[in-house]
Coordinates of C-alpha atoms in Angstrom, one line a residue:
X1 CA 102.6 103.6 83.5
X2 CA 101.8 103.0 87.2
X3 CA 105.4 104.0 88.1
X4 CA 105.0 107.2 86.0
X5 CA 101.8 108.1 87.7
X6 CA 103.2 107.6 91.1
X7 CA 106.2 109.6 90.3
X8 CA 103.8 112.4 89.0
X9 CA 102.0 112.3 92.5
X10 CA 105.3 112.6 94.5
X11 CA 106.5 115.5 92.3
X12 CA 103.2 117.2 92.8
X13 CA 103.4 116.8 96.6
X14 CA 107.0 118.2 96.6
X15 CA 106.2 121.2 94.3
X16 CA 102.9 122.0 96.3
X17 CA 104.9 121.7 99.7
X18 CA 107.6 124.1 98.4
X19 CA 105.1 126.5 97.2
X20 CA 103.3 126.8 100.5
X21 CA 106.5 126.8 102.6
X22 CA 107.5 130.0 100.7
X23 CA 104.2 131.8 100.2
X24 CA 102.0 131.1 103.2
X25 CA 101.9 130.9 106.9
X26 CA 102.3 127.4 108.5
X27 CA 100.3 126.5 111.5
X28 CA 100.9 123.3 113.5
X29 CA 98.7 121.4 115.8
X30 CA 100.1 119.7 119.0
X31 CA 101.4 116.3 118.5
X32 CA 99.1 113.3 119.5
X33 CA 99.4 109.6 119.7
X34 CA 97.1 106.6 119.4
X35 CA 97.5 103.0 120.0
X36 CA 97.7 100.5 117.2
X37 CA 94.3 98.9 116.6
X38 CA 92.0 97.8 113.8
X39 CA 90.1 100.5 112.0
X40 CA 92.1 103.2 113.8
X41 CA 91.4 106.8 112.8
X42 CA 94.3 109.4 112.4
X43 CA 92.5 112.7 112.9
X44 CA 93.7 115.7 110.9
X45 CA 90.9 118.4 110.8
X46 CA 91.8 122.0 109.8
X47 CA 90.5 124.4 112.5
X48 CA 89.6 127.1 109.9
X49 CA 87.4 127.4 106.8
X50 CA 88.6 127.9 103.3
X51 CA 89.4 125.9 100.2
X52 CA 91.3 122.6 100.6
X53 CA 93.8 122.2 97.7
X54 CA 95.6 119.1 98.9
X55 CA 96.3 116.6 101.8
X56 CA 99.3 114.5 102.2
X57 CA 100.3 111.9 104.8
X58 CA 104.0 110.8 105.3
X59 CA 105.8 108.5 107.5
X60 CA 109.3 108.9 108.8
X61 CA 110.3 105.4 107.7
X62 CA 109.0 105.8 104.2
X63 CA 110.6 107.6 101.4
X64 CA 107.4 108.7 99.6
X65 CA 103.9 109.8 100.9
X66 CA 101.7 107.3 102.6
X67 CA 98.5 108.9 101.1
X68 CA 97.7 111.9 99.0
X69 CA 94.3 113.6 98.2
X70 CA 93.6 116.3 95.7
X71 CA 90.1 117.6 95.0
X72 CA 90.5 117.3 91.3
X73 CA 93.1 114.4 90.8
X74 CA 91.6 112.1 93.6
X75 CA 93.5 109.9 96.0
X76 CA 96.7 107.9 95.7
X77 CA 98.4 105.5 98.1
X78 CA 101.8 104.0 98.8
X79 CA 101.8 100.3 97.7
X80 CA 101.9 99.0 101.3
X81 CA 98.8 101.1 102.2
X82 CA 96.8 100.8 99.0
X83 CA 93.4 99.3 99.9
X84 CA 93.9 99.7 103.5
X85 CA 93.6 103.6 103.9
X86 CA 90.6 105.8 103.4
X87 CA 90.1 109.5 103.5
X88 CA 87.2 110.2 105.7
X89 CA 86.3 113.8 104.4
X90 CA 83.7 114.4 106.9
X91 CA 83.9 118.1 106.3
X92 CA 85.4 120.1 103.5
X93 CA 88.6 120.8 105.5
X94 CA 89.0 117.2 106.9
X95 CA 92.2 115.3 106.1
X96 CA 91.6 112.3 108.5
X97 CA 92.2 108.8 107.4
X98 CA 91.4 105.4 108.8
X99 CA 93.7 102.4 108.4
X100 CA 92.3 98.9 108.0
X101 CA 94.1 95.4 108.2
X102 CA 96.7 96.9 110.5
X103 CA 100.1 95.3 111.3
X104 CA 102.9 96.2 113.7
X105 CA 104.6 97.6 110.5
X106 CA 102.1 100.4 110.8
X107 CA 103.7 101.6 114.1
X108 CA 105.7 104.9 113.7
X109 CA 105.5 108.6 113.3
X110 CA 103.0 110.1 110.9
X111 CA 102.9 113.7 109.6
X112 CA 99.6 115.1 108.1
X113 CA 99.9 118.3 105.9
X114 CA 96.8 120.2 104.8
X115 CA 97.3 122.8 102.0
X116 CA 94.7 125.4 102.1
X117 CA 93.7 128.7 100.4
X118 CA 93.9 131.5 101.4
X119 CA 95.4 130.8 104.9
X120 CA 98.2 128.5 104.0
X121 CA 99.2 125.1 105.5
X122 CA 98.2 123.2 108.6
X123 CA 100.1 120.4 109.9
X124 CA 99.7 117.6 112.6
X125 CA 102.2 114.9 113.8
X126 CA 100.7 111.6 115.1
X127 CA 102.5 108.7 116.8
X128 CA 101.1 105.2 116.5
X129 CA 102.4 102.9 119.1
X130 CA 101.7 99.5 120.7
X131 CA 101.8 100.3 124.3
X132 CA 100.8 103.2 126.5
X133 CA 100.9 104.8 129.9
X134 CA 97.5 104.6 131.3
X135 CA 95.2 106.6 133.6
X136 CA 91.5 107.3 134.1
X137 CA 89.2 109.2 131.8
X138 CA 85.5 110.2 132.4
X139 CA 83.1 110.5 129.4
X140 CA 79.7 111.9 129.9
X141 CA 77.2 110.5 127.4
X142 CA 74.1 112.2 126.0
X143 CA 72.1 109.0 126.6
X144 CA 72.6 105.6 128.4
X145 CA 71.2 102.2 127.2
X146 CA 71.1 98.9 128.8
X147 CA 71.1 95.5 127.0
X148 CA 71.4 91.8 127.9
X149 CA 73.8 89.6 126.3
X150 CA 72.4 87.5 123.3
X151 CA 69.7 90.2 123.1
X152 CA 69.0 92.9 120.4
X153 CA 69.1 96.6 120.7
X154 CA 68.9 99.7 118.3
X155 CA 71.1 102.8 118.9
X156 CA 69.6 105.8 117.4
X157 CA 71.5 108.9 116.5
X158 CA 69.2 111.6 117.8
X159 CA 70.4 115.2 117.7
X160 CA 69.3 118.6 116.9
X161 CA 71.2 119.8 113.9
X162 CA 72.4 123.2 113.0
X163 CA 72.3 123.2 109.2
X164 CA 71.7 120.5 106.6
X165 CA 73.3 117.1 107.3
X166 CA 75.1 115.6 104.3
X167 CA 77.0 112.8 106.0
X168 CA 76.7 110.7 109.4
X169 CA 79.1 108.2 110.7
X170 CA 78.9 105.9 113.8
X171 CA 82.1 105.0 115.6
X172 CA 82.9 103.0 118.8
X173 CA 85.4 104.8 121.0
X174 CA 88.4 102.8 122.0
X175 CA 90.0 102.5 125.4
X176 CA 92.8 104.8 124.4
X177 CA 92.5 108.6 124.0
X178 CA 91.6 109.6 120.5
X179 CA 91.2 106.0 119.3
X180 CA 88.0 104.8 117.7
X181 CA 86.7 102.4 115.1
X182 CA 84.3 103.4 112.4
X183 CA 81.3 101.1 112.3
X184 CA 79.2 102.6 109.5
X185 CA 78.8 105.7 107.4
X186 CA 75.7 107.3 105.7
X187 CA 76.3 109.9 103.0
X188 CA 73.9 111.9 100.8
X189 CA 74.8 111.9 97.2
X190 CA 73.1 113.3 94.1
X191 CA 71.9 109.9 93.3
X192 CA 70.5 109.3 96.7
X193 CA 71.7 108.0 100.2
X194 CA 74.8 105.8 100.1
X195 CA 75.5 103.3 103.1
X196 CA 78.9 101.9 104.1
X197 CA 79.0 99.2 106.7
X198 CA 82.6 98.8 107.9
X199 CA 81.9 96.3 110.7
X200 CA 79.9 93.1 111.1
X201 CA 78.7 94.1 114.6
X202 CA 75.7 96.1 113.4
X203 CA 73.3 96.9 110.7
X204 CA 72.9 100.5 109.7
X205 CA 69.6 102.1 108.8
X206 CA 69.7 105.5 107.1
X207 CA 66.7 107.5 105.8
X208 CA 66.5 110.1 103.2
X209 CA 66.2 112.6 105.9
X210 CA 69.6 111.4 107.3
X211 CA 68.0 109.8 110.3
X212 CA 70.4 107.1 111.4
X213 CA 70.1 104.0 113.6
X214 CA 72.5 101.1 114.3
X215 CA 70.8 97.8 115.1
X216 CA 72.8 95.2 117.2
X217 CA 71.9 91.5 117.3
X218 CA 73.1 88.7 119.5
X219 CA 74.8 91.3 121.8
X220 CA 78.1 90.2 123.4
X221 CA 80.0 91.9 126.3
X222 CA 82.4 93.5 124.0
X223 CA 79.5 95.5 122.4
X224 CA 79.3 97.6 125.6
X225 CA 80.9 100.9 125.7
X226 CA 80.7 104.4 124.2
X227 CA 79.3 105.0 120.7
X228 CA 79.5 108.4 119.0
X229 CA 77.5 109.6 116.1
X230 CA 79.1 112.3 113.9
X231 CA 76.9 114.6 111.9
X232 CA 78.6 116.5 109.2
X233 CA 76.9 119.7 108.3
X234 CA 77.7 123.0 106.6
X235 CA 78.6 124.4 110.0
X236 CA 81.1 121.6 111.0
X237 CA 80.7 118.3 112.8
X238 CA 78.1 117.8 115.6
X239 CA 78.3 114.7 117.8
X240 CA 75.9 112.5 120.0
X241 CA 77.3 110.2 122.5
X242 CA 75.6 106.9 123.6
X243 CA 76.8 104.6 126.5
X244 CA 75.8 101.0 126.1
X245 CA 75.8 98.9 129.3
X246 CA 75.7 95.2 128.9
X247 CA 74.2 92.7 131.3
X248 CA 75.0 88.9 131.4
X249 CA 72.4 86.5 132.2
X250 CA 73.9 85.9 135.7
X251 CA 73.9 89.5 136.5
X252 CA 70.2 89.8 135.3
X253 CA 69.3 86.8 137.5
X254 CA 71.1 88.4 140.5
X255 CA 69.3 91.7 140.1
X256 CA 65.9 89.8 139.9
X257 CA 66.7 87.8 142.9
X258 CA 67.6 90.9 145.0
X259 CA 64.3 92.5 144.0
X260 CA 62.4 89.4 145.0
X261 CA 64.0 89.1 148.3
X262 CA 63.5 92.6 149.2
X263 CA 60.2 93.6 147.5
X264 CA 58.5 90.3 146.2
X265 CA 58.9 88.7 149.7
X266 CA 56.4 91.3 151.0
X267 CA 59.0 93.4 153.1
X268 CA 57.9 96.9 153.4
X269 CA 58.9 100.2 155.0
X270 CA 62.6 100.6 155.8
X271 CA 63.6 97.4 154.1
X272 CA 61.9 98.6 150.9
X273 CA 63.9 101.8 151.0
X274 CA 67.0 99.8 151.6
X275 CA 66.3 97.6 148.5
X276 CA 66.1 100.8 146.4
X277 CA 69.3 102.1 147.7
X278 CA 71.0 98.9 146.9
X279 CA 69.6 98.8 143.5
X280 CA 70.8 102.4 142.8
X281 CA 74.2 101.6 144.3
X282 CA 74.7 98.5 142.0
X283 CA 73.6 100.8 139.0
X284 CA 76.0 103.5 139.8
X285 CA 78.9 101.2 140.4
X286 CA 78.4 99.6 137.0
X287 CA 78.2 103.1 135.4
X288 CA 81.4 104.1 136.9
X289 CA 83.1 100.9 135.7
X290 CA 82.0 101.7 132.2
X291 CA 83.1 105.2 132.4
X292 CA 86.6 104.3 133.5
X293 CA 88.5 104.3 130.2
X294 CA 92.2 104.0 130.0
X295 CA 94.0 106.5 127.8
X296 CA 97.7 107.1 126.8
X297 CA 99.6 109.9 128.2
X298 CA 103.3 111.0 128.0
X299 CA 105.4 110.7 131.1
X300 CA 104.8 113.5 133.6
X301 CA 101.4 114.4 132.1
X302 CA 99.3 112.0 134.2
X303 CA 95.9 113.6 134.9
X304 CA 92.3 113.1 134.7
X305 CA 90.7 114.0 131.3
X306 CA 87.0 114.9 130.8
X307 CA 85.4 114.9 127.4
X308 CA 83.0 117.8 127.0
X309 CA 80.5 118.8 124.4

């Protein structure tokens, strides 16, 4: 029965692909690539609005589809990806997937195909690889927070929304372009608010008004970095980016000692001004270190990238 069901899915994908190849215009996004990592997201978001009829993901090394989604028939996955792949569906035209429990067998070329009505199909190719050519990227967060190691902190997803929010997700941005790990999701259903926590590094709080916050306890150095809140509304996805800087106990002690020497010791005038300059210089250097992310680029395309809202 299972084999018959899978044959039905593969046959459906083939028939739908042939239909759209003959009767519609195909649009293709530029190829992108990401680094293999746990919880990686393969983004495939259709740039226009309409009705999504089917999403299929294929891999060059597999004979059948990796994953298929149909609004009426649901989702189906290849045996090697079953239980590890999830369709994100952040918007009605989103075919993105996340992959858990990754292995080096997941490396390779993936092809995403979105069949839509009335504009036709939209496709995107993604390469998952292990190593990357690196350069520097600057990200400008909406807000910056500072926390000490072993302490607690709450990251709040504050944003002025256009339209009603029906889903919120929090992800931690990776060190490679386009890579991220979804930490938690909050979705409004007819039965109420549904929470999904996909990481043990935080506790999600979500109100009926879709006000979301992430509480971190026993903070470690690796918790530092960029966090992005994604608000799914009827007008699309809106984002809010938070930069979390972490301080070790040694760094905190050094900062306190510096303030004591230049301020607590009673030195005034020019020395006080110099202490403030040293403090601002220390903070700015730490900020620059946190903003220097490493991303993968193809040979000959090395340049400085800047994320903009």
